XYZ file of C-alpha atoms in Angstrom:
691
model
C 148.774 61.046 -63.583
C 147.669 64.386 -65.030
C 149.771 63.952 -68.183
C 148.360 60.454 -68.664
C 144.810 61.789 -68.350
C 145.470 64.364 -71.052
C 146.110 61.521 -73.526
C 142.860 59.662 -72.817
C 140.457 62.595 -72.320
C 139.338 65.234 -74.789
C 139.903 68.864 -73.837
C 136.512 69.372 -72.188
C 136.769 66.087 -70.305
C 140.289 66.982 -69.158
C 139.165 70.371 -67.862
C 136.290 68.733 -65.966
C 138.556 66.064 -64.487
C 141.235 68.489 -63.293
C 139.096 71.384 -61.977
C 139.077 70.546 -58.277
C 138.048 73.769 -56.527
C 134.667 75.472 -56.311
C 131.258 74.486 -57.746
C 131.349 72.719 -61.112
C 128.375 71.969 -63.389
C 129.138 69.378 -66.078
C 126.463 69.057 -68.777
C 127.259 65.633 -70.203
C 125.430 64.675 -73.394
C 124.431 61.089 -74.181
C 127.457 58.864 -74.802
C 129.922 61.648 -73.975
C 131.987 59.612 -71.477
C 130.720 61.126 -68.233
C 131.594 58.024 -66.146
C 135.150 58.297 -67.480
C 135.260 61.946 -66.414
C 133.885 61.267 -62.934
C 136.338 58.458 -62.208
C 139.282 60.475 -63.546
C 138.205 63.466 -61.454
C 138.015 61.378 -58.265
C 141.425 59.887 -59.059
C 142.805 63.416 -59.559
C 141.470 64.398 -56.106
C 143.094 61.306 -54.570
C 146.442 61.919 -56.265
C 146.346 65.567 -55.241
C 146.575 64.502 -51.609
C 142.902 64.989 -50.738
C 142.053 62.558 -47.879
C 139.863 59.711 -49.086
C 137.478 60.217 -46.163
C 136.641 63.739 -47.344
C 135.464 62.610 -50.822
C 131.812 61.713 -51.421
C 130.476 60.487 -54.788
C 126.722 59.899 -55.035
C 124.852 58.104 -57.796
C 121.462 56.430 -58.236
C 121.998 52.670 -58.404
C 124.235 50.182 -56.677
C 125.341 48.971 -60.099
C 126.555 52.459 -61.058
C 128.318 52.855 -57.693
C 130.076 49.480 -58.105
C 131.128 50.320 -61.659
C 132.476 53.685 -60.551
C 134.398 52.149 -57.650
C 135.818 49.458 -59.915
C 137.163 52.050 -62.353
C 138.657 54.133 -59.536
C 140.471 51.022 -58.269
C 142.029 50.537 -61.712
C 143.606 53.999 -61.483
C 144.697 53.585 -57.861
C 145.821 49.978 -57.591
C 148.420 50.662 -54.919
C 146.045 52.487 -52.600
C 143.491 51.129 -50.183
C 140.188 52.848 -50.832
C 138.156 51.762 -47.793
C 137.735 55.381 -46.613
C 136.348 56.559 -49.967
C 132.547 56.927 -50.020
C 130.931 56.024 -53.343
C 127.266 55.193 -52.797
C 123.629 55.803 -53.703
C 121.490 58.550 -52.169
C 119.640 55.969 -50.089
C 122.874 54.416 -48.859
C 124.129 57.874 -47.882
C 120.931 58.518 -45.933
C 121.336 55.156 -44.218
C 124.909 56.009 -43.148
C 123.684 59.310 -41.673
C 120.819 57.686 -39.768
C 123.038 54.937 -38.399
C 125.371 57.626 -37.064
C 122.825 60.118 -35.677
C 119.412 58.435 -35.911
C 119.226 58.190 -32.129
C 118.756 61.976 -32.062
C 115.454 61.378 -33.865
C 114.470 58.574 -31.507
C 115.618 55.533 -33.537
C 117.644 52.663 -32.112
C 120.752 51.659 -34.063
C 119.239 48.312 -35.157
C 116.308 49.866 -37.044
C 114.818 47.965 -39.998
C 114.114 49.245 -43.509
C 110.680 48.451 -44.954
C 110.454 47.698 -48.658
C 107.293 48.266 -50.706
C 105.720 44.962 -49.656
C 106.400 45.570 -45.962
C 105.082 49.120 -46.260
C 101.804 47.976 -47.834
C 101.400 45.259 -45.186
C 101.704 47.829 -42.413
C 99.235 50.163 -44.143
C 96.787 47.280 -44.485
C 97.157 46.454 -40.790
C 96.564 50.092 -39.794
C 93.513 50.348 -42.064
C 92.026 47.380 -40.212
C 92.874 48.807 -36.801
C 91.361 52.193 -37.637
C 88.263 50.642 -39.266
C 88.974 52.437 -42.557
C 88.653 49.383 -44.804
C 86.353 49.566 -47.812
C 86.032 47.911 -51.213
C 87.922 50.802 -52.817
C 90.896 50.596 -50.433
C 94.081 50.222 -52.473
C 97.196 49.889 -50.323
C 99.504 50.449 -53.305
C 97.875 53.779 -54.142
C 97.896 54.822 -50.480
C 101.570 53.869 -50.254
C 102.323 55.971 -53.365
C 100.388 58.899 -51.856
C 102.393 58.681 -48.615
C 105.621 58.734 -50.647
C 104.438 61.775 -52.582
C 103.598 63.585 -49.328
C 106.943 62.728 -47.722
C 108.963 63.784 -50.745
C 106.981 67.007 -51.244
C 105.514 65.932 -54.580
C 102.052 66.504 -53.118
C 100.546 68.645 -50.362
C 97.462 67.898 -48.301
C 94.227 69.059 -49.925
C 90.527 68.276 -49.722
C 90.788 65.350 -52.155
C 93.258 63.405 -49.986
C 92.507 64.807 -46.536
C 90.725 61.555 -45.604
C 94.107 59.792 -45.484
C 95.803 62.261 -43.140
C 95.011 60.380 -39.901
C 96.235 57.163 -41.496
C 99.428 58.897 -42.642
C 100.106 60.211 -39.124
C 99.450 56.797 -37.580
C 101.699 55.187 -40.204
C 104.640 57.380 -39.208
C 103.936 56.926 -35.509
C 103.901 53.154 -35.946
C 107.149 53.209 -37.911
C 108.827 54.984 -34.983
C 107.292 52.532 -32.488
C 108.523 49.558 -34.528
C 111.984 51.094 -34.945
C 111.533 51.038 -38.712
C 112.098 53.483 -41.587
C 110.872 53.306 -45.174
C 112.890 54.271 -48.240
C 111.525 57.800 -48.375
C 112.710 58.272 -44.784
C 116.290 57.546 -45.883
C 116.228 60.882 -47.742
C 113.692 62.865 -45.693
C 114.947 62.080 -42.174
C 118.594 63.159 -42.741
C 117.313 66.583 -43.876
C 115.087 66.759 -40.782
C 118.070 65.694 -38.644
C 120.308 68.426 -40.071
C 117.593 71.066 -39.575
C 116.932 70.019 -35.970
C 120.500 69.199 -34.889
C 123.014 71.563 -36.577
C 125.984 69.772 -34.994
C 125.165 66.649 -37.023
C 125.228 68.770 -40.198
C 128.565 70.337 -39.204
C 130.017 66.850 -38.713
C 129.185 65.818 -42.296
C 130.079 69.192 -43.808
C 133.567 68.817 -42.320
C 133.771 65.152 -43.278
C 132.697 65.442 -46.922
C 134.530 68.506 -48.251
C 134.587 67.329 -51.900
C 131.258 66.133 -53.299
C 130.296 64.688 -56.693
C 126.773 63.869 -57.870
C 126.180 61.679 -60.930
C 122.934 61.759 -63.013
C 122.119 65.132 -61.446
C 119.088 65.616 -63.687
C 117.427 62.673 -61.888
C 117.667 64.156 -58.369
C 114.472 64.993 -56.530
C 113.948 68.254 -54.672
C 114.596 66.485 -51.341
C 117.795 64.853 -52.630
C 119.016 68.213 -53.873
C 118.193 69.736 -50.486
C 120.308 67.057 -48.767
C 123.292 67.558 -51.090
C 123.061 71.356 -50.891
C 123.173 71.230 -47.069
C 126.324 69.112 -47.205
C 128.067 71.267 -49.839
C 127.123 74.833 -48.944
C 129.944 75.275 -46.384
C 133.023 74.261 -48.457
C 131.374 74.674 -51.890
C 133.571 72.058 -53.550
C 130.752 70.295 -55.362
C 130.643 68.854 -58.879
C 127.330 67.795 -60.393
C 127.145 65.858 -63.656
C 124.009 65.449 -65.718
C 122.084 66.073 -68.913
C 118.838 68.018 -68.897
C 117.962 66.324 -72.214
C 117.826 62.953 -70.393
C 115.611 63.979 -67.481
C 112.809 61.381 -67.720
C 111.807 60.581 -64.146
C 109.508 63.413 -63.021
C 106.876 60.787 -62.148
C 109.128 59.515 -59.364
C 110.185 62.918 -58.101
C 113.088 63.930 -60.334
C 113.166 67.684 -60.923
C 114.797 69.163 -64.000
C 114.618 72.489 -62.102
C 117.468 71.324 -59.859
C 119.978 72.452 -62.481
C 118.523 75.979 -62.306
C 118.517 75.761 -58.476
C 122.178 74.766 -58.525
C 122.988 77.775 -60.707
C 121.175 80.081 -58.282
C 122.664 78.539 -55.117
C 126.219 78.377 -56.527
C 126.481 81.466 -58.793
C 130.281 81.242 -58.930
C 130.082 77.826 -60.636
C 132.098 76.844 -63.707
C 130.031 75.171 -66.449
C 131.551 72.636 -68.861
C 129.660 70.925 -71.696
C 130.612 67.461 -72.967
C 129.235 67.180 -76.500
C 131.549 64.725 -78.248
C 129.725 61.407 -78.486
C 131.650 58.121 -78.369
C 128.660 55.805 -78.883
C 126.544 56.492 -81.961
C 127.103 56.975 -85.681
C 126.615 60.498 -87.085
C 123.174 59.952 -88.654
C 121.745 58.824 -85.339
C 123.167 61.862 -83.561
C 121.874 64.297 -86.219
C 118.399 62.807 -85.824
C 118.582 62.994 -82.013
C 119.818 66.605 -82.111
C 117.034 67.561 -84.509
C 114.397 65.975 -82.256
C 115.519 67.471 -78.929
C 115.986 70.969 -80.409
C 112.168 71.223 -80.322
C 112.273 71.403 -76.514
C 112.310 74.987 -75.232
C 113.342 74.331 -71.623
C 116.873 73.016 -72.150
C 120.506 73.967 -72.286
C 121.604 74.231 -75.887
C 124.053 71.526 -76.930
C 124.902 69.642 -80.129
C 126.190 66.054 -79.964
C 128.860 65.227 -82.542
C 131.182 62.339 -83.322
C 134.388 61.605 -85.179
C 132.807 58.358 -86.376
C 131.223 57.754 -89.735
C 127.730 58.553 -90.997
C 126.399 55.022 -90.530
C 123.167 53.624 -91.955
C 119.949 55.507 -92.483
C 117.315 55.181 -89.774
C 114.911 52.475 -90.900
C 111.156 52.904 -90.435
C 108.651 50.079 -90.810
C 104.872 50.552 -90.988
C 103.321 47.124 -90.299
C 99.614 46.389 -90.557
C 99.326 45.457 -86.872
C 101.354 44.643 -83.764
C 101.857 40.995 -84.735
C 103.395 41.905 -88.082
C 105.536 44.421 -86.196
C 106.756 41.744 -83.773
C 107.489 39.335 -86.641
C 109.414 42.082 -88.452
C 111.609 42.712 -85.400
C 112.182 38.999 -84.767
C 113.015 38.345 -88.439
C 115.475 41.238 -88.565
C 117.251 40.190 -85.379
C 117.395 36.678 -86.774
C 118.923 37.889 -90.026
C 121.363 40.438 -88.591
C 122.667 37.932 -86.043
C 123.722 35.656 -88.902
C 124.537 38.017 -91.763
C 126.482 40.582 -89.725
C 127.561 38.352 -86.835
C 125.993 40.608 -84.212
C 125.688 38.880 -80.793
C 122.128 38.646 -79.493
C 122.960 40.683 -76.385
C 123.779 43.625 -78.663
C 120.132 43.945 -79.694
C 117.916 46.285 -77.670
C 114.159 46.192 -78.257
C 112.538 49.175 -76.549
C 108.872 49.937 -75.804
C 107.148 52.812 -74.041
C 105.125 50.648 -71.611
C 105.259 47.098 -70.267
C 101.942 46.067 -71.818
C 103.521 46.286 -75.298
C 105.936 43.437 -74.549
C 103.693 40.365 -74.684
C 103.329 40.219 -78.500
C 107.083 40.710 -78.904
C 107.777 37.923 -76.420
C 105.475 35.604 -78.340
C 107.304 36.358 -81.594
C 110.694 35.719 -79.982
C 109.421 32.397 -78.602
C 108.070 31.361 -81.986
C 111.459 32.065 -83.521
C 113.288 30.412 -80.611
C 115.128 33.677 -80.016
C 116.289 33.828 -76.382
C 115.559 37.121 -74.649
C 115.512 38.728 -71.228
C 113.044 41.268 -69.882
C 114.607 43.905 -67.670
C 112.893 44.510 -64.356
C 111.848 40.897 -63.754
C 111.257 39.546 -60.272
C 114.527 39.945 -58.386
C 116.029 37.119 -56.307
C 115.261 38.912 -53.057
C 111.582 39.311 -54.031
C 110.910 35.590 -54.425
C 108.462 34.322 -51.827
C 110.664 31.718 -50.164
C 113.609 34.147 -50.083
C 111.422 36.816 -48.488
C 110.233 34.256 -45.922
C 113.788 33.497 -44.754
C 114.789 37.160 -44.893
C 111.776 37.906 -42.689
C 113.245 35.524 -40.083
C 116.565 37.396 -40.298
C 114.809 40.755 -39.926
C 113.012 39.571 -36.788
C 116.271 38.206 -35.373
C 117.848 41.613 -35.977
C 114.829 43.608 -34.791
C 112.150 41.609 -32.883
C 109.896 44.698 -32.790
C 109.404 44.482 -36.568
C 105.691 43.601 -36.584
C 105.256 43.138 -40.332
C 107.988 40.530 -40.720
C 107.039 38.857 -37.464
C 103.486 38.369 -38.745
C 104.911 36.914 -41.980
C 106.860 34.170 -40.195
C 104.854 33.469 -37.043
C 102.971 30.642 -38.751
C 105.305 29.999 -41.703
C 105.844 27.077 -41.703
C 102.621 26.260 -39.854
C 103.163 25.815 -36.145
C 99.630 26.007 -34.751
C 99.461 29.779 -34.313
C 96.206 30.455 -36.066
C 93.728 33.291 -36.306
C 92.661 33.217 -32.626
C 96.253 33.189 -31.436
C 97.069 36.129 -33.679
C 94.064 38.032 -32.399
C 95.256 37.402 -28.830
C 98.748 38.648 -29.689
C 97.440 41.796 -31.388
C 94.965 42.459 -28.571
C 97.721 42.081 -25.961
C 99.995 44.422 -27.956
C 97.292 47.094 -28.209
C 96.354 46.759 -24.559
C 99.951 47.159 -23.402
C 101.035 49.633 -26.148
C 103.896 47.378 -27.177
C 105.161 45.483 -30.202
C 103.798 42.059 -31.139
C 106.979 40.352 -29.992
C 106.714 41.993 -26.568
C 103.095 40.754 -26.450
C 104.324 37.245 -27.293
C 106.736 37.492 -24.373
C 103.889 38.451 -22.036
C 101.824 35.508 -23.249
C 104.736 33.046 -23.054
C 105.599 34.154 -19.526
C 101.975 33.528 -18.439
C 101.229 37.146 -17.675
C 98.068 36.853 -19.774
C 95.839 34.328 -18.016
C 92.932 34.382 -20.492
C 94.824 32.260 -23.042
C 94.490 28.465 -23.150
C 97.563 26.343 -22.538
C 97.782 24.793 -26.017
C 97.847 28.236 -27.613
C 100.338 29.475 -25.018
C 102.573 26.472 -25.714
C 102.673 27.203 -29.479
C 103.366 30.896 -28.904
C 105.987 30.115 -26.253
C 107.753 27.677 -28.572
C 108.015 30.381 -31.262
C 109.209 32.906 -28.678
C 111.989 30.558 -27.523
C 112.991 29.794 -31.123
C 113.505 33.488 -31.927
C 115.402 34.187 -28.719
C 117.617 31.129 -29.147
C 118.593 31.957 -32.731
C 118.825 35.673 -32.085
C 121.486 34.971 -29.477
C 123.340 32.665 -31.865
C 123.323 34.932 -34.922
C 124.273 38.063 -32.977
C 127.009 36.330 -30.990
C 129.734 36.962 -33.548
C 129.793 33.381 -34.862
C 129.389 32.605 -38.551
C 125.896 33.628 -39.564
C 125.387 31.296 -42.554
C 125.625 28.031 -40.541
C 123.247 29.520 -37.959
C 120.754 30.367 -40.717
C 121.159 26.867 -42.204
C 120.384 25.376 -38.774
C 117.307 27.616 -38.423
C 115.992 26.604 -41.861
C 116.386 22.954 -40.911
C 114.820 23.207 -37.461
C 111.675 24.964 -38.792
C 111.520 22.270 -41.512
C 111.170 24.810 -44.288
C 112.076 22.289 -47.000
C 109.186 20.022 -45.962
C 106.928 23.090 -45.938
C 107.778 23.813 -49.596
C 106.960 20.247 -50.578
C 103.554 20.663 -48.903
C 102.953 23.986 -50.688
C 103.705 22.834 -54.233
C 102.047 19.908 -55.960
C 105.095 19.215 -58.109
C 108.013 18.005 -55.994
C 110.444 19.201 -58.694
C 109.184 22.763 -58.217
C 109.617 22.580 -54.442
C 113.109 21.144 -54.835
C 114.165 23.892 -57.224
C 112.812 26.601 -54.937
C 114.678 25.148 -51.965
C 117.956 24.394 -53.793
C 118.195 27.598 -55.803
C 116.421 30.153 -53.639
C 116.686 29.120 -49.982
C 120.153 27.608 -50.246
C 121.085 30.462 -52.567
C 120.238 32.969 -49.842
C 122.354 31.067 -47.304
C 125.188 31.052 -49.835
C 124.724 34.827 -50.302
C 125.027 35.374 -46.539
C 128.136 33.176 -46.370
C 129.748 35.086 -49.236
C 128.927 38.411 -47.566
C 130.383 37.541 -44.179
C 133.540 36.036 -45.711
C 134.181 38.981 -48.070
C 137.425 40.629 -46.883
C 136.187 44.017 -48.171
C 133.356 44.035 -45.626
C 134.764 45.782 -42.561
C 131.623 45.158 -40.488
C 129.946 42.022 -41.914
C 127.135 41.813 -39.352
C 123.502 40.858 -39.781
C 122.261 44.458 -39.557
C 124.533 45.599 -42.406
C 123.667 42.541 -44.529
C 119.944 43.247 -44.256
C 120.448 46.903 -45.116
C 122.590 45.929 -48.085
C 119.964 43.643 -49.603
C 117.190 46.168 -48.866
C 119.065 48.832 -50.825
C 119.930 46.429 -53.634
C 116.336 45.290 -53.934
C 114.917 48.801 -53.899
C 117.343 50.519 -56.233
C 118.276 47.968 -58.820
C 116.431 46.003 -61.398
C 117.851 42.639 -62.259
C 121.485 42.895 -63.299
C 121.736 39.535 -65.047
C 124.469 39.662 -67.666
C 123.544 37.098 -70.283
C 125.651 37.111 -73.429
C 123.144 35.145 -75.487
C 119.858 36.996 -75.054
C 118.067 39.896 -76.695
C 117.337 42.798 -74.365
C 113.606 43.580 -74.225
C 112.814 46.538 -71.984
C 110.955 49.796 -71.516
C 112.695 52.974 -72.662
C 112.989 54.055 -69.034
C 114.866 50.853 -68.182
C 117.256 51.362 -71.116
C 118.695 54.630 -69.802
C 122.449 54.346 -69.335
C 122.714 51.335 -71.661
C 123.867 51.004 -75.271
C 123.301 48.429 -78.008
C 124.741 47.869 -81.462
C 121.204 47.633 -82.861
C 118.093 49.243 -81.383
C 114.455 48.608 -82.346
C 111.879 51.046 -80.956
C 108.430 49.516 -81.288
C 105.030 51.232 -81.336
C 106.304 54.712 -82.212
C 102.714 55.876 -82.458
C 100.594 58.781 -81.359
C 99.149 58.253 -77.849
C 102.021 55.860 -77.064
C 105.040 58.065 -77.838
C 104.143 60.675 -76.606
C 101.893 58.889 -74.121
C 98.270 59.987 -74.168
C 98.424 61.113 -70.528
C 101.241 63.554 -71.288
C 99.203 65.127 -74.088
C 96.477 65.860 -71.578
C 98.899 67.393 -69.068
C 100.523 70.279 -70.933
C 103.697 71.166 -72.814
C 106.091 70.332 -69.934
C 105.004 66.698 -70.102
C 105.282 66.632 -73.893
C 108.866 67.848 -73.502
C 109.598 65.001 -71.086
C 108.136 62.516 -73.580
C 110.396 64.012 -76.237
C 113.368 63.573 -73.886
C 112.320 59.975 -73.407
C 112.301 59.369 -77.171
C 115.693 61.123 -77.370
C 117.032 58.669 -74.772
C 115.707 55.772 -76.882
C 117.373 57.060 -80.091
C 120.727 57.587 -78.387
C 120.915 54.005 -77.083
C 121.782 52.892 -80.644
C 125.389 52.602 -81.697
C 125.176 51.725 -85.403
C 121.671 50.675 -86.456
C 118.296 52.134 -85.486
C 114.835 50.818 -86.450
C 111.500 52.470 -85.709
C 108.114 50.823 -86.235
C 104.569 52.168 -86.132
C 101.596 49.877 -86.768
C 98.506 50.944 -88.735
C 96.222 49.184 -86.233
C 96.718 47.933 -82.698
C 94.481 45.957 -80.372
C 93.508 47.880 -77.231
C 91.177 46.554 -74.546
C 90.097 43.788 -76.907
C 89.242 46.158 -79.770
C 91.215 46.845 -82.934
C 91.835 50.579 -83.287
C 93.453 52.600 -86.059
C 96.650 54.379 -85.092
C 98.854 57.170 -86.415
C 102.649 57.462 -86.415
C 104.102 59.483 -83.572
C 104.430 63.225 -84.297
C 108.029 62.866 -83.133
C 108.852 61.001 -86.366
C 108.054 64.204 -88.281
C 110.697 65.984 -86.174
C 113.461 63.732 -87.557
C 115.299 64.830 -90.747
C 113.495 63.232 -93.657
C 116.733 62.657 -95.599
C 118.003 60.349 -92.829
C 114.951 58.055 -92.929
C 114.293 55.025 -95.110
C 111.076 53.040 -95.333
C 111.893 49.391 -94.560
C 110.297 46.407 -96.247
C 109.774 43.048 -94.570
C 113.013 41.072 -94.273
C 113.706 38.426 -96.938
C 114.562 35.136 -95.173
C 118.125 33.882 -95.302
C 118.467 31.104 -97.876
C 120.518 27.918 -97.483
C 123.035 29.201 -100.064
C 123.566 32.367 -98.025
C 123.824 30.365 -94.830
C 126.534 28.235 -96.381
C 128.709 31.327 -96.863
C 128.165 32.578 -93.306
C 128.556 29.213 -91.616
C 132.344 29.102 -91.314
C 132.458 32.550 -89.738
C 129.576 31.709 -87.446
C 131.226 28.494 -86.255
C 134.362 30.460 -85.239
C 132.316 32.725 -82.994
C 130.984 29.956 -80.809
C 133.181 28.253 -78.173
C 131.268 24.948 -78.353
C 129.536 22.984 -81.063
C 126.325 24.971 -81.648
C 122.814 23.612 -81.533
C 121.022 25.850 -83.987
C 117.586 24.723 -82.887
C 118.306 26.570 -79.627
C 118.448 29.908 -81.438
C 116.484 29.376 -84.644
C 113.230 27.508 -85.250
C 113.362 24.009 -86.636
C 110.620 24.996 -89.055
C 112.846 27.444 -90.940
C 114.873 26.402 -93.928
C 118.002 27.879 -92.377
C 117.788 25.955 -89.132
C 117.241 22.652 -90.894
C 120.067 23.358 -93.276
C 122.544 24.222 -90.533
C 121.407 21.351 -88.349
C 122.002 18.944 -91.225
C 125.433 20.404 -91.838
C 126.482 19.836 -88.216
C 124.834 16.489 -87.927
């Protein structure tokens, strides 16, 4: 195995993959093959006789964890890897709380609240505590609570008014047997501090630890990993300080310095050979990032060729910019046979996307926007998941309130008030209050209301028994959906029956199919309801949409592009006050350096072609304002830049030459009006050719 690795890894990668003892800091530049190094290193540990159960690899998204596990399986096809732990930080925290959460007062079947659930609970508590006002913003309060929990903020006079609400929020979470996503990191640290035996258990279990994307760890995440690693000190962290772009969500570039202080005997290895981009792109990226003072010095290089110059376009306004990008994608897709999914169009903020989308639609260029509404966030899917959450944990007030009258079953405002009043009077959950009402222990409730509440109570108990009995869960869920007549409810909710049918067929039945697939997957050792709900909570929280469409342009923010690569990259609106963002300019040099790192990430997504555009004017808040190119453009080597003119349309004569090659690329007879507008000469010409 070791000899084989030496043929596929460069010398620095090989050293990183075969150094198995002591602390190891790997500074992995953009496109330097860090995932390859991590998977080879884990395989080296496995083939050195290290027990699988003692290896922990932590990353930031489920997608990255799955990719890592898939590569490890390729190297270890004859071995079962069930005891190997490759997971996200949140999944690690979940495992710890499932094992020892009872020490903190949580039952094993606790629920995890997502952002929507969290805001619903905050809204409920605001009402109970009579704190509601016109300026109440549950999203901002939720963000504040996260910042407090993760130590990004401390209590001060400006936010002191929310302290009572924060305390009640945490008390209510405990009462409901619920944790939020911040708790999945914060509570394990609290557990280890309060119960040292639980820490000793995991220190002895995970004796070899690896952390991917280390520059993105928060101070609390680093604290958790440090506690696990400090005993055996076999820890390898992999990251790039030049790609630290998430300080706004808690990531701390200082964690690299903390690691150096806490593990002074560490070995440091730099991966600087780039396997992604052409030389001109790397020279430009190196020149840009060298202006940051707070960084580890490194110089990306490649054995590849120079590649094209970096093209810069200065359109009159954002519409001309969007047309330029659409025209160029159009042209390059035909002239150089570049698949549409190999185009990345990057912007600094979401509000810059609309004009680009309009241009792509005009040109009939299919595209996808990263970070769209995920499957598990669709209303009807969340409704059915809420039923599952209540079946798993009846004390989950937020999800119970979501489903108690969905579909409508005669439990209106007065009934809800009676339930909430009973719960407050008896210091119990809403479901326990429903039980008291159904069992006629609350005499002040009329019989019709009691009958509706009792019917709901019996429904939940009946299906809870069924779904937790060990039988197949998907048929039970199908039966529940039918008995509550959810399909009829959708047809009442939507005027167009076709819309209701699509929502039921694709979303509701899709969820049931998802549950069936999960419980029948042989790799799931414990395919129960509790684990299924935790799995989809983690997936929904940590991942944006992972749709893999081979025929669509990728339109996304620069933040969303991190970790990806495209043959051709367009960076739009490279203008002062956008890149760097105006807020960063008001917040000091540290924030300017992060904006520079963000632009560096954007540049290094490109493999062979890179286009920058900066408009002379741009509409903002309904007014046309004059703009200036980003100062970052001046930090790129002038000799590598070329001013780009507007693309000359492809003529029918040119199309004739490309047509035979284009036809070979497509598995079926192409309809060119799907990809190119009927109004263009090219589309008409090709359509006529095909007939």
